[in-house]
């Protein structure tokens, strides 16, 4: 069917955005509101958005006039009678939406399509309120609709294929990217996003890390455009809590129960940016700038002075070990890199030489500076020589027995004041600390790969790590040009603890046939502005690495969310390990 005229029921923030993008694409659109005052507000909201486009040079005055001429508002349902498609965008209350669908069904022609813009409610429950459930589906625009590229097309068990195809063609005509999914609370974007957001709140609630460090970790360690707590403030804590409640009503899983912090903040009226207070405090309501308050927990350290570290020992010759050695030497530290054999040391030296040469070739580093960096690195096959430094970072395979053996040997060889750190990404740091006589001077320093490019370092404190050791380690990390975040000694620390259950959820979604790998990735790239979709990210990280991290998380927390998807296990057994094997969820 051909869609010529579009109706929009409701002209709040989402309704106005939908009206604007539809009119800008050449369609006539009429919206219906409850009274004249709301009609005027809706028109003003649309004009204000379009005027911003004119002032920024994205639209001419002539185009503005043409777009506005295609939009009209009304207070009567009959104004929508000749619409070929109506998008419902009223408040997220089932009884209000069902009533609206009954009225639309009575008003529209039998061939008209009725769509809901709901972000979390069951579409089939709205469809059965009509006499045309086969012509009902979800068309979920993301906010702000004129800007966001993604639209989720939600088909129910009754949605006719030609209706889904007509809706898909319509969305594409708006210049948007549609992804098709089945009718399930949260669809793709929210179903993957909100458990991750809720877990971040739980970490904060438990005192595991500060709000600033949680957000910085996910921005710098996972490449997310905004941290989870800042994102909750942006969306609105009341709206987020309601979406989680909706997910819990459908799936009855504990991970969808909003963290108690939601209830406390919402009860206090701290709803996020729109009220000026949420997890953060803002300059004023609806302002983006964060201001200082007394609720920050940014510092876990409280030493009177910092002990200057001038030398760093690296135990290991792998990619991470050589990357950390390069970063430390470039920052002015004298570096001693220890390997088990002459061959491994030669490989490590060659890797550092190639990496630093690439930096010169790209114009990032002068040739003289490269020479100074290389001169600061010495190579040895004895642990004792690496131990005679101010800070030793262990970066060997993720084998606890091997790591404990190394820490015990370092403890005997190193001066009493030397700090000992592990670069583990998932193993308990306290077990390594217990293998020494100086647990107060042991912590985790989790660099991210590639170490010379990634800005984040997680500083992991055990129950025994002293404040002085943390302060000194932080100073060393900052001198290396990195952003340090503090967290407790739990499997996954911050980034992996939040990231890998989300990746696991995406695999489960794919395993259930809920949506294709391409649509899952598209939804998270365009809907949440992640730099990479979860499925392609697993291929990049490696399916085997992902599986092992999830096993580590599941062993510590014993939660179903951390239990690896069977599909992930089967693919690893088949040798489909991702990009490095040429085949993962995608072929390379």
Coordinates of C-alpha atoms in Angstrom, one line a residue:
X1 CA 0.0 0.0 0.0
X2 CA 1.1 3.6 -0.6
X3 CA 1.3 5.9 2.4
X4 CA 0.4 9.5 1.5
X5 CA -1.0 11.0 4.7
X6 CA 0.2 10.3 8.2
X7 CA -1.5 10.9 11.5
X8 CA 0.3 11.3 14.9
X9 CA -1.7 10.8 18.1
X10 CA -0.1 13.0 20.7
X11 CA 2.3 15.9 20.2
X12 CA 4.6 15.8 23.2
X13 CA 8.4 15.5 22.8
X14 CA 8.2 12.3 20.7
X15 CA 5.0 13.1 18.8
X16 CA 6.4 16.5 17.8
X17 CA 9.7 14.9 16.6
X18 CA 7.8 12.4 14.6
X19 CA 5.6 15.1 13.0
X20 CA 8.7 17.1 12.1
X21 CA 10.6 14.3 10.4
X22 CA 7.6 13.0 8.5
X23 CA 6.8 16.5 7.2
X24 CA 10.4 17.1 6.3
X25 CA 10.2 14.0 4.1
X26 CA 7.3 15.4 2.1
X27 CA 4.3 13.8 3.8
X28 CA 1.2 15.6 5.0
X29 CA 0.8 15.0 8.7
X30 CA -1.9 15.9 11.2
X31 CA -1.6 15.4 14.9
X32 CA -4.3 15.1 17.5
X33 CA -4.1 16.5 21.0
X34 CA -6.5 16.6 23.9
X35 CA -7.2 20.4 23.8
X36 CA -6.3 23.6 22.0
X37 CA -3.7 24.5 24.5
X38 CA -1.8 21.2 23.9
X39 CA -2.2 21.8 20.1
X40 CA -0.6 25.2 20.4
X41 CA 2.2 23.7 22.6
X42 CA 2.8 21.0 20.0
X43 CA 3.0 23.4 17.1
X44 CA 5.3 25.6 19.1
X45 CA 7.5 22.7 20.0
X46 CA 7.8 21.7 16.3
X47 CA 8.5 25.3 15.2
X48 CA 11.2 25.7 17.8
X49 CA 13.0 22.6 16.6
X50 CA 12.7 23.6 12.9
X51 CA 13.9 27.1 13.8
X52 CA 17.1 25.6 15.3
X53 CA 17.6 23.9 11.9
X54 CA 17.3 27.2 10.1
X55 CA 19.7 29.0 12.5
X56 CA 22.3 26.3 12.2
X57 CA 22.1 26.4 8.4
X58 CA 20.6 23.0 7.9
X59 CA 17.4 24.3 6.5
X60 CA 16.4 27.4 4.4
X61 CA 13.5 29.7 5.3
X62 CA 11.7 28.4 2.2
X63 CA 12.1 24.8 3.3
X64 CA 10.9 25.8 6.8
X65 CA 7.7 27.3 5.3
X66 CA 7.1 24.2 3.2
X67 CA 7.6 21.8 6.2
X68 CA 5.3 23.8 8.4
X69 CA 2.6 24.0 5.7
X70 CA 2.4 20.2 5.7
X71 CA 1.7 20.0 9.5
X72 CA -1.7 20.7 11.2
X73 CA -3.0 20.0 14.6
X74 CA -6.5 19.1 15.9
X75 CA -8.5 18.2 19.0
X76 CA -10.9 15.7 17.2
X77 CA -10.1 12.1 16.3
X78 CA -12.0 12.5 13.0
X79 CA -9.1 14.7 11.7
X80 CA -7.1 11.5 11.4
X81 CA -9.8 9.6 9.5
X82 CA -8.2 9.8 6.0
X83 CA -4.7 9.0 7.3
X84 CA -3.0 5.9 5.7
X85 CA -0.8 5.4 8.8
X86 CA -1.3 6.7 12.4
X87 CA 1.6 6.6 14.9
X88 CA 0.4 6.6 18.5
X89 CA 2.7 8.6 20.8
X90 CA 0.7 9.1 24.0
X91 CA 2.0 8.5 27.6
X92 CA 3.3 5.0 28.4
X93 CA 0.3 3.7 30.3
X94 CA -1.4 0.6 28.9
X95 CA -5.0 1.7 29.7
X96 CA -4.5 5.1 27.9
X97 CA -2.9 3.4 24.8
X98 CA -5.6 0.7 24.6
X99 CA -8.3 3.3 24.7
X100 CA -6.6 5.3 22.0
X101 CA -6.3 2.2 19.8
X102 CA -10.0 1.4 20.1
X103 CA -10.9 4.9 19.1
X104 CA -8.4 4.9 16.2
X105 CA -9.8 1.5 15.0
X106 CA -13.3 3.0 14.9
X107 CA -12.2 6.2 13.1
X108 CA -9.7 5.0 10.4
X109 CA -10.4 3.3 7.1
X110 CA -10.1 -0.6 7.2
X111 CA -6.9 -0.5 5.2
X112 CA -5.1 2.1 7.5
X113 CA -2.1 0.9 9.5
X114 CA -2.0 1.7 13.3
X115 CA 1.4 1.9 14.9
X116 CA 2.6 2.5 18.4
X117 CA 5.8 4.3 19.3
X118 CA 5.9 2.5 22.7
X119 CA 9.4 1.8 23.9
X120 CA 8.6 -1.0 26.4
X121 CA 4.9 -2.1 26.3
X122 CA 3.5 -5.2 24.6
X123 CA 2.3 -4.3 21.0
X124 CA 0.0 -7.3 20.8
X125 CA -1.9 -6.1 23.8
X126 CA -2.6 -2.9 21.9
X127 CA -3.3 -4.7 18.7
X128 CA -6.1 -6.9 20.2
X129 CA -7.9 -3.8 21.3
X130 CA -8.7 -3.3 17.6
X131 CA -10.6 -5.2 15.0
X132 CA -7.5 -5.2 12.7
X133 CA -4.7 -6.7 14.7
X134 CA -3.0 -7.8 11.4
X135 CA -2.6 -4.1 10.6
X136 CA -1.0 -3.1 13.9
X137 CA 2.8 -3.0 14.6
X138 CA 5.3 -1.0 16.6
X139 CA 7.3 1.8 15.0
X140 CA 9.7 2.9 17.7
X141 CA 11.5 6.1 17.0
X142 CA 14.4 7.1 19.3
X143 CA 14.6 10.5 20.9
X144 CA 15.2 13.0 19.4
X145 CA 13.4 11.6 16.4
X146 CA 14.7 14.2 13.9
X147 CA 18.3 13.3 14.8
X148 CA 18.4 9.6 15.7
X149 CA 18.8 7.3 12.7
X150 CA 17.4 4.1 14.2
X151 CA 13.7 3.0 14.1
X152 CA 12.7 -0.4 15.6
X153 CA 9.9 -2.1 13.6
X154 CA 8.1 -4.4 16.0
X155 CA 6.0 -7.2 14.5
X156 CA 3.5 -9.2 16.5
X157 CA 2.3 -12.7 15.8
X158 CA -0.7 -11.1 14.0
X159 CA 1.1 -8.4 11.9
X160 CA 0.6 -9.1 8.2
X161 CA 3.9 -9.3 6.1
X162 CA 2.7 -6.6 3.7
X163 CA 2.0 -4.3 6.6
X164 CA 5.5 -4.8 8.0
X165 CA 7.0 -4.2 4.5
X166 CA 4.9 -1.0 4.0
X167 CA 6.1 0.3 7.4
X168 CA 9.7 -0.6 6.5
X169 CA 9.4 1.3 3.2
X170 CA 7.9 4.3 5.0
X171 CA 10.6 4.4 7.5
X172 CA 13.3 4.2 4.8
X173 CA 11.6 7.1 3.0
X174 CA 12.2 9.2 6.1
X175 CA 15.9 8.6 5.7
X176 CA 15.9 6.3 8.8
X177 CA 17.4 2.8 9.2
X178 CA 14.7 0.2 10.3
X179 CA 15.5 -2.9 12.2
X180 CA 12.8 -5.6 12.5
X181 CA 12.3 -7.5 15.7
X182 CA 9.6 -9.5 17.5
X183 CA 7.2 -8.2 20.1
X184 CA 8.9 -8.4 23.4
X185 CA 9.3 -5.8 26.1
X186 CA 12.2 -3.5 25.4
X187 CA 12.6 -4.7 21.8
X188 CA 16.3 -4.7 20.9
X189 CA 17.7 -1.4 22.2
X190 CA 16.1 -1.2 25.6
X191 CA 16.3 -4.9 26.3
X192 CA 20.0 -4.8 25.9
X193 CA 20.6 -1.4 27.4
X194 CA 18.6 -1.3 30.6
X195 CA 20.0 -4.4 32.4
X196 CA 23.4 -2.8 31.8
X197 CA 22.3 0.6 33.2
X198 CA 20.7 -1.1 36.2
X199 CA 23.9 -3.1 36.9
X200 CA 25.8 0.2 36.9
X201 CA 23.5 1.6 39.5
X202 CA 23.9 -1.6 41.6
X203 CA 27.7 -1.1 41.5
X204 CA 27.3 2.5 42.7
X205 CA 24.8 1.4 45.4
X206 CA 27.2 -1.2 46.7
X207 CA 30.1 1.3 47.0
X208 CA 32.1 -0.7 44.5
X209 CA 33.1 2.5 42.6
X210 CA 32.2 6.1 42.4
X211 CA 29.7 7.5 39.9
X212 CA 32.5 9.4 38.1
X213 CA 34.7 6.3 37.8
X214 CA 31.9 4.1 36.6
X215 CA 31.0 6.6 33.9
X216 CA 34.6 7.3 32.9
X217 CA 35.4 3.5 32.8
X218 CA 32.6 2.9 30.2
X219 CA 33.4 5.9 28.1
X220 CA 37.2 5.3 28.0
X221 CA 37.2 1.5 28.3
X222 CA 34.2 0.5 26.1
X223 CA 34.0 3.6 23.9
X224 CA 30.5 4.5 24.9
X225 CA 29.6 8.1 24.1
X226 CA 28.2 8.7 27.6
X227 CA 28.6 6.8 30.9
X228 CA 25.6 4.7 32.2
X229 CA 24.8 7.0 35.2
X230 CA 25.0 10.2 33.1
X231 CA 22.8 8.4 30.5
X232 CA 20.2 7.6 33.1
X233 CA 20.1 11.2 34.2
X234 CA 19.6 12.3 30.5
X235 CA 16.8 9.9 29.9
X236 CA 15.1 10.5 33.3
X237 CA 15.2 8.3 36.3
X238 CA 11.4 7.9 36.6
X239 CA 11.2 6.8 32.9
X240 CA 14.1 4.4 33.3
X241 CA 12.6 2.9 36.5
X242 CA 9.3 2.4 34.6
X243 CA 11.0 0.7 31.7
X244 CA 12.8 -1.7 34.1
X245 CA 9.5 -2.4 35.8
X246 CA 7.9 -3.2 32.4
X247 CA 10.8 -5.6 31.6
X248 CA 10.4 -7.3 35.0
X249 CA 6.6 -7.7 34.5
X250 CA 7.3 -9.6 31.3
X251 CA 10.4 -11.6 32.1
X252 CA 10.1 -11.8 36.0
X253 CA 13.9 -11.8 36.3
X254 CA 15.7 -10.3 39.2
X255 CA 18.1 -8.3 37.0
X256 CA 15.2 -6.1 35.8
X257 CA 14.2 -5.1 39.3
X258 CA 15.2 -1.4 39.6
X259 CA 18.0 -0.9 42.0
X260 CA 16.8 0.7 45.3
X261 CA 18.7 3.8 44.3
X262 CA 16.0 4.5 41.7
X263 CA 13.3 4.6 44.3
X264 CA 15.2 6.8 46.7
X265 CA 16.1 9.3 44.0
X266 CA 12.7 9.4 42.4
X267 CA 11.0 9.8 45.8
X268 CA 13.3 12.8 46.5
X269 CA 12.4 14.3 43.2
X270 CA 15.8 13.8 41.7
X271 CA 14.8 12.7 38.2
X272 CA 17.9 13.6 36.3
X273 CA 18.7 16.6 34.1
X274 CA 15.1 17.6 33.7
X275 CA 14.9 18.5 37.5
X276 CA 18.5 19.5 37.8
X277 CA 19.4 16.6 40.1
X278 CA 19.8 12.9 39.6
X279 CA 22.9 10.8 40.0
X280 CA 24.7 14.1 39.4
X281 CA 23.7 17.7 40.1
X282 CA 23.3 20.1 37.2
X283 CA 23.7 23.9 36.8
X284 CA 19.9 24.2 36.4
X285 CA 17.0 22.0 35.2
X286 CA 17.5 20.7 31.6
X287 CA 21.1 22.0 31.7
X288 CA 23.9 19.6 30.6
X289 CA 26.7 21.0 32.8
X290 CA 27.4 19.1 36.0
X291 CA 28.3 21.1 39.1
X292 CA 30.0 19.9 42.3
X293 CA 27.9 18.5 45.1
X294 CA 28.4 16.5 48.3
X295 CA 27.4 13.2 46.8
X296 CA 30.6 12.5 44.8
X297 CA 32.7 9.5 45.8
X298 CA 35.5 10.2 43.4
X299 CA 38.4 9.5 45.8
X300 CA 39.2 6.2 47.5
X301 CA 42.6 7.4 48.6
X302 CA 43.7 9.7 51.4
X303 CA 47.5 9.7 51.8
X304 CA 49.3 12.8 52.9
X305 CA 52.0 12.7 50.1
X306 CA 52.9 10.8 47.0
X307 CA 56.0 8.7 46.8
X308 CA 57.6 9.4 43.4
X309 CA 58.1 6.2 41.3
X310 CA 60.8 6.6 38.6
X311 CA 61.2 3.0 37.4
X312 CA 58.8 0.2 36.3
X313 CA 59.3 -3.5 35.9
X314 CA 57.2 -5.5 33.5
X315 CA 56.9 -9.3 33.9
X316 CA 55.8 -10.7 30.6
X317 CA 56.5 -10.4 26.8
X318 CA 53.0 -10.5 25.3
X319 CA 51.0 -7.8 23.5
X320 CA 49.8 -6.2 26.8
X321 CA 53.2 -6.4 28.5
X322 CA 55.1 -4.7 25.6
X323 CA 52.3 -2.1 25.2
X324 CA 52.6 -1.1 28.9
X325 CA 56.4 -1.1 28.6
X326 CA 56.2 1.3 25.6
X327 CA 53.7 3.6 27.4
X328 CA 55.8 3.7 30.6
X329 CA 59.1 4.4 28.8
X330 CA 57.5 7.1 26.6
X331 CA 56.3 8.8 29.9
X332 CA 59.9 9.0 31.2
X333 CA 60.1 5.8 33.4
X334 CA 63.1 3.6 33.3
X335 CA 61.6 0.2 32.3
X336 CA 62.9 -3.3 32.8
X337 CA 61.0 -5.9 30.8
X338 CA 61.5 -9.5 31.9
X339 CA 60.9 -12.5 29.7
X340 CA 61.4 -16.2 30.2
X341 CA 63.7 -16.8 27.2
X342 CA 65.9 -15.0 24.7
X343 CA 63.4 -15.7 21.9
X344 CA 60.5 -14.2 23.8
X345 CA 62.6 -11.1 24.7
X346 CA 63.6 -10.7 21.0
X347 CA 60.0 -10.9 20.0
X348 CA 59.0 -8.3 22.6
X349 CA 61.8 -6.0 21.5
X350 CA 60.7 -6.3 17.8
X351 CA 57.1 -5.6 18.7
X352 CA 58.0 -2.4 20.6
X353 CA 60.3 -1.3 17.8
X354 CA 57.6 -1.7 15.2
X355 CA 54.9 0.0 17.4
X356 CA 57.1 3.0 18.0
X357 CA 58.1 3.2 14.4
X358 CA 54.5 3.3 13.3
X359 CA 54.0 6.2 15.7
X360 CA 56.9 8.0 13.9
X361 CA 55.6 7.1 10.4
X362 CA 52.2 8.6 11.3
X363 CA 53.7 11.8 12.6
X364 CA 52.6 11.2 16.2
X365 CA 56.0 11.0 17.7
X366 CA 59.4 12.6 16.6
X367 CA 62.1 10.2 15.7
X368 CA 64.3 11.5 18.5
X369 CA 61.6 10.9 21.0
X370 CA 61.3 7.3 19.8
X371 CA 65.0 6.8 20.3
X372 CA 64.7 8.1 23.9
X373 CA 61.8 5.8 24.6
X374 CA 63.7 2.7 23.3
X375 CA 66.8 3.7 25.3
X376 CA 64.8 3.7 28.5
X377 CA 63.8 0.0 28.1
X378 CA 66.1 -2.8 29.1
X379 CA 65.4 -6.5 28.6
X380 CA 66.2 -9.3 31.0
X381 CA 65.5 -13.0 31.6
X382 CA 65.9 -12.7 35.4
X383 CA 63.0 -11.8 37.7
X384 CA 65.3 -10.2 40.2
X385 CA 66.4 -7.4 37.8
X386 CA 62.8 -6.5 37.0
X387 CA 62.0 -6.5 40.8
X388 CA 64.6 -3.8 41.5
X389 CA 62.1 -1.0 40.5
X390 CA 59.5 1.2 42.2
X391 CA 56.6 -0.5 40.6
X392 CA 56.4 -4.0 39.1
X393 CA 53.4 -4.9 36.8
X394 CA 52.8 -8.6 36.1
X395 CA 51.3 -9.3 32.7
X396 CA 51.5 -13.0 32.0
X397 CA 48.8 -15.5 31.0
X398 CA 45.5 -15.6 33.1
X399 CA 46.7 -18.5 35.1
X400 CA 46.3 -18.0 38.9
X401 CA 48.9 -20.6 39.9
X402 CA 51.5 -19.0 37.6
X403 CA 50.6 -15.5 38.9
X404 CA 50.9 -16.5 42.6
X405 CA 54.2 -18.1 41.9
X406 CA 55.5 -14.9 40.3
X407 CA 54.2 -12.7 43.1
X408 CA 55.8 -14.9 45.7
X409 CA 59.1 -14.6 43.8
X410 CA 58.8 -10.9 43.3
X411 CA 58.1 -10.4 47.0
X412 CA 61.4 -12.0 47.9
X413 CA 63.4 -10.2 45.3
X414 CA 61.9 -6.6 45.4
X415 CA 62.9 -3.9 48.0
X416 CA 60.3 -3.5 50.7
X417 CA 58.9 -0.3 49.3
X418 CA 58.3 -1.6 45.8
X419 CA 54.6 -1.8 44.7
X420 CA 53.5 -5.0 43.1
X421 CA 50.6 -4.9 40.5
X422 CA 48.8 -7.4 38.3
X423 CA 47.4 -6.6 34.9
X424 CA 44.7 -9.3 35.2
X425 CA 41.3 -8.5 33.7
X426 CA 39.3 -11.0 35.7
X427 CA 41.1 -12.9 38.4
X428 CA 40.9 -12.0 42.1
X429 CA 43.8 -9.7 43.0
X430 CA 43.7 -10.6 46.7
X431 CA 44.8 -14.1 46.0
X432 CA 48.0 -12.8 44.4
X433 CA 48.4 -10.3 47.3
X434 CA 48.1 -13.2 49.8
X435 CA 51.1 -14.9 48.2
X436 CA 53.3 -12.0 49.4
X437 CA 54.4 -10.6 52.7
X438 CA 53.3 -7.1 51.6
X439 CA 49.5 -7.3 50.7
X440 CA 49.2 -3.6 51.5
X441 CA 51.4 -2.8 48.5
X442 CA 49.6 -5.1 46.0
X443 CA 46.8 -3.9 43.7
X444 CA 45.5 -4.5 40.2
X445 CA 46.5 -2.1 37.3
X446 CA 44.2 -3.2 34.4
X447 CA 45.4 -1.5 31.2
X448 CA 43.2 -1.9 28.1
X449 CA 44.3 -3.2 24.8
X450 CA 46.0 -1.6 22.9
X451 CA 47.8 -0.1 25.9
X452 CA 49.5 2.7 23.9
X453 CA 46.0 4.0 22.6
X454 CA 43.5 3.2 25.3
X455 CA 43.3 5.9 28.0
X456 CA 41.7 3.9 30.8
X457 CA 43.5 2.1 33.6
X458 CA 41.4 0.4 36.4
X459 CA 43.2 0.5 39.7
X460 CA 41.9 -2.4 41.7
X461 CA 42.0 -2.2 45.5
X462 CA 41.8 -5.3 47.6
X463 CA 40.7 -5.3 51.3
X464 CA 44.4 -5.1 52.2
X465 CA 45.7 -2.4 49.8
X466 CA 46.8 0.7 51.6
X467 CA 45.7 4.2 50.7
X468 CA 49.4 5.2 50.2
X469 CA 49.9 2.4 47.7
X470 CA 46.8 3.5 45.8
X471 CA 47.9 7.2 45.7
X472 CA 51.4 6.2 44.5
X473 CA 50.0 3.9 41.8
X474 CA 47.5 6.6 40.7
X475 CA 50.3 9.1 40.3
X476 CA 52.3 6.6 38.2
X477 CA 49.3 5.9 36.0
X478 CA 48.6 9.6 35.5
X479 CA 52.2 10.2 34.6
X480 CA 51.8 7.6 31.9
X481 CA 49.1 9.8 30.4
X482 CA 46.2 7.5 31.4
X483 CA 42.9 8.1 33.2
X484 CA 42.8 6.2 36.5
X485 CA 39.6 4.8 38.0
X486 CA 39.3 3.0 41.3
X487 CA 37.2 -0.1 41.9
X488 CA 36.9 -3.0 44.3
X489 CA 38.4 -6.4 43.8
X490 CA 35.5 -8.3 42.1
X491 CA 35.6 -10.3 38.9
X492 CA 35.4 -8.1 35.9
X493 CA 36.2 -4.9 37.8
X494 CA 34.0 -2.1 36.2
X495 CA 34.2 -2.4 32.4
X496 CA 34.1 -6.2 32.0
X497 CA 31.5 -6.5 34.8
X498 CA 29.2 -4.2 32.9
X499 CA 30.2 -5.0 29.3
X500 CA 30.2 -8.8 29.1
X501 CA 26.8 -9.6 30.5
X502 CA 25.5 -7.1 27.9
X503 CA 27.4 -9.0 25.2
X504 CA 26.0 -12.2 26.5
X505 CA 22.5 -10.9 26.3
X506 CA 23.0 -10.0 22.7
X507 CA 24.2 -13.6 21.9
X508 CA 21.1 -15.0 23.7
X509 CA 18.9 -12.7 21.6
X510 CA 20.6 -14.0 18.5
X511 CA 20.3 -17.6 19.7
X512 CA 16.6 -17.2 20.3
X513 CA 16.1 -15.9 16.7
X514 CA 14.6 -12.7 18.1
X515 CA 16.6 -10.5 15.7
X516 CA 19.4 -10.9 13.2
X517 CA 23.1 -10.2 14.1
X518 CA 23.1 -7.3 11.7
X519 CA 19.9 -5.8 13.2
X520 CA 21.1 -6.2 16.8
X521 CA 24.4 -4.4 15.9
X522 CA 22.6 -1.7 14.0
X523 CA 20.2 -1.1 16.9
X524 CA 23.0 -0.6 19.4
X525 CA 25.2 1.5 17.0
X526 CA 22.4 3.8 15.9
X527 CA 20.1 3.7 18.9
X528 CA 22.7 4.0 21.6
X529 CA 25.5 5.4 19.6
X530 CA 27.9 2.6 20.6
X531 CA 31.0 2.6 18.4
X532 CA 30.5 -1.0 17.6
X533 CA 27.5 -3.5 17.8
X534 CA 27.8 -6.2 20.5
X535 CA 28.0 -9.1 18.0
X536 CA 30.8 -7.6 16.0
X537 CA 32.6 -6.5 19.3
X538 CA 32.6 -10.2 20.4
X539 CA 34.2 -11.1 17.1
X540 CA 36.8 -8.5 17.7
X541 CA 37.5 -9.5 21.3
X542 CA 37.4 -13.2 20.4
X543 CA 34.7 -15.6 21.3
X544 CA 37.1 -17.7 23.4
X545 CA 38.1 -14.6 25.4
X546 CA 34.5 -13.6 25.8
X547 CA 33.6 -17.1 27.0
X548 CA 36.4 -17.2 29.6
X549 CA 35.5 -13.8 31.0
X550 CA 31.8 -14.8 31.3
X551 CA 32.8 -18.1 33.0
X552 CA 34.9 -16.0 35.5
X553 CA 32.0 -13.7 36.2
X554 CA 29.6 -16.6 36.6
X555 CA 32.0 -18.4 39.0
X556 CA 32.2 -15.4 41.3
X557 CA 28.6 -14.0 41.2
X558 CA 26.6 -17.2 40.4
X559 CA 24.0 -15.1 38.5
X560 CA 22.2 -16.3 35.4
X561 CA 23.1 -13.1 33.5
X562 CA 26.8 -14.1 33.6
X563 CA 26.2 -17.7 32.5
X564 CA 27.6 -18.0 29.0
X565 CA 25.1 -18.5 26.2
X566 CA 25.3 -22.1 24.9
X567 CA 25.7 -20.8 21.4
X568 CA 28.9 -19.0 22.4
X569 CA 30.2 -22.3 23.9
X570 CA 29.3 -24.2 20.8
X571 CA 31.0 -21.7 18.4
X572 CA 34.2 -21.8 20.4
X573 CA 34.2 -25.6 20.3
X574 CA 33.8 -25.3 16.5
X575 CA 36.8 -23.0 16.3
X576 CA 34.7 -20.0 15.3
X577 CA 36.7 -17.6 17.4
X578 CA 36.0 -14.3 15.6
X579 CA 38.2 -12.1 13.4
X580 CA 41.5 -13.8 14.4
X581 CA 40.1 -17.1 13.0
X582 CA 38.4 -15.5 10.0
X583 CA 35.0 -16.7 11.2
X584 CA 32.9 -15.8 14.2
X585 CA 29.3 -14.6 14.2
X586 CA 30.4 -13.0 10.9
X587 CA 32.7 -14.2 8.2
X588 CA 35.9 -12.3 7.5

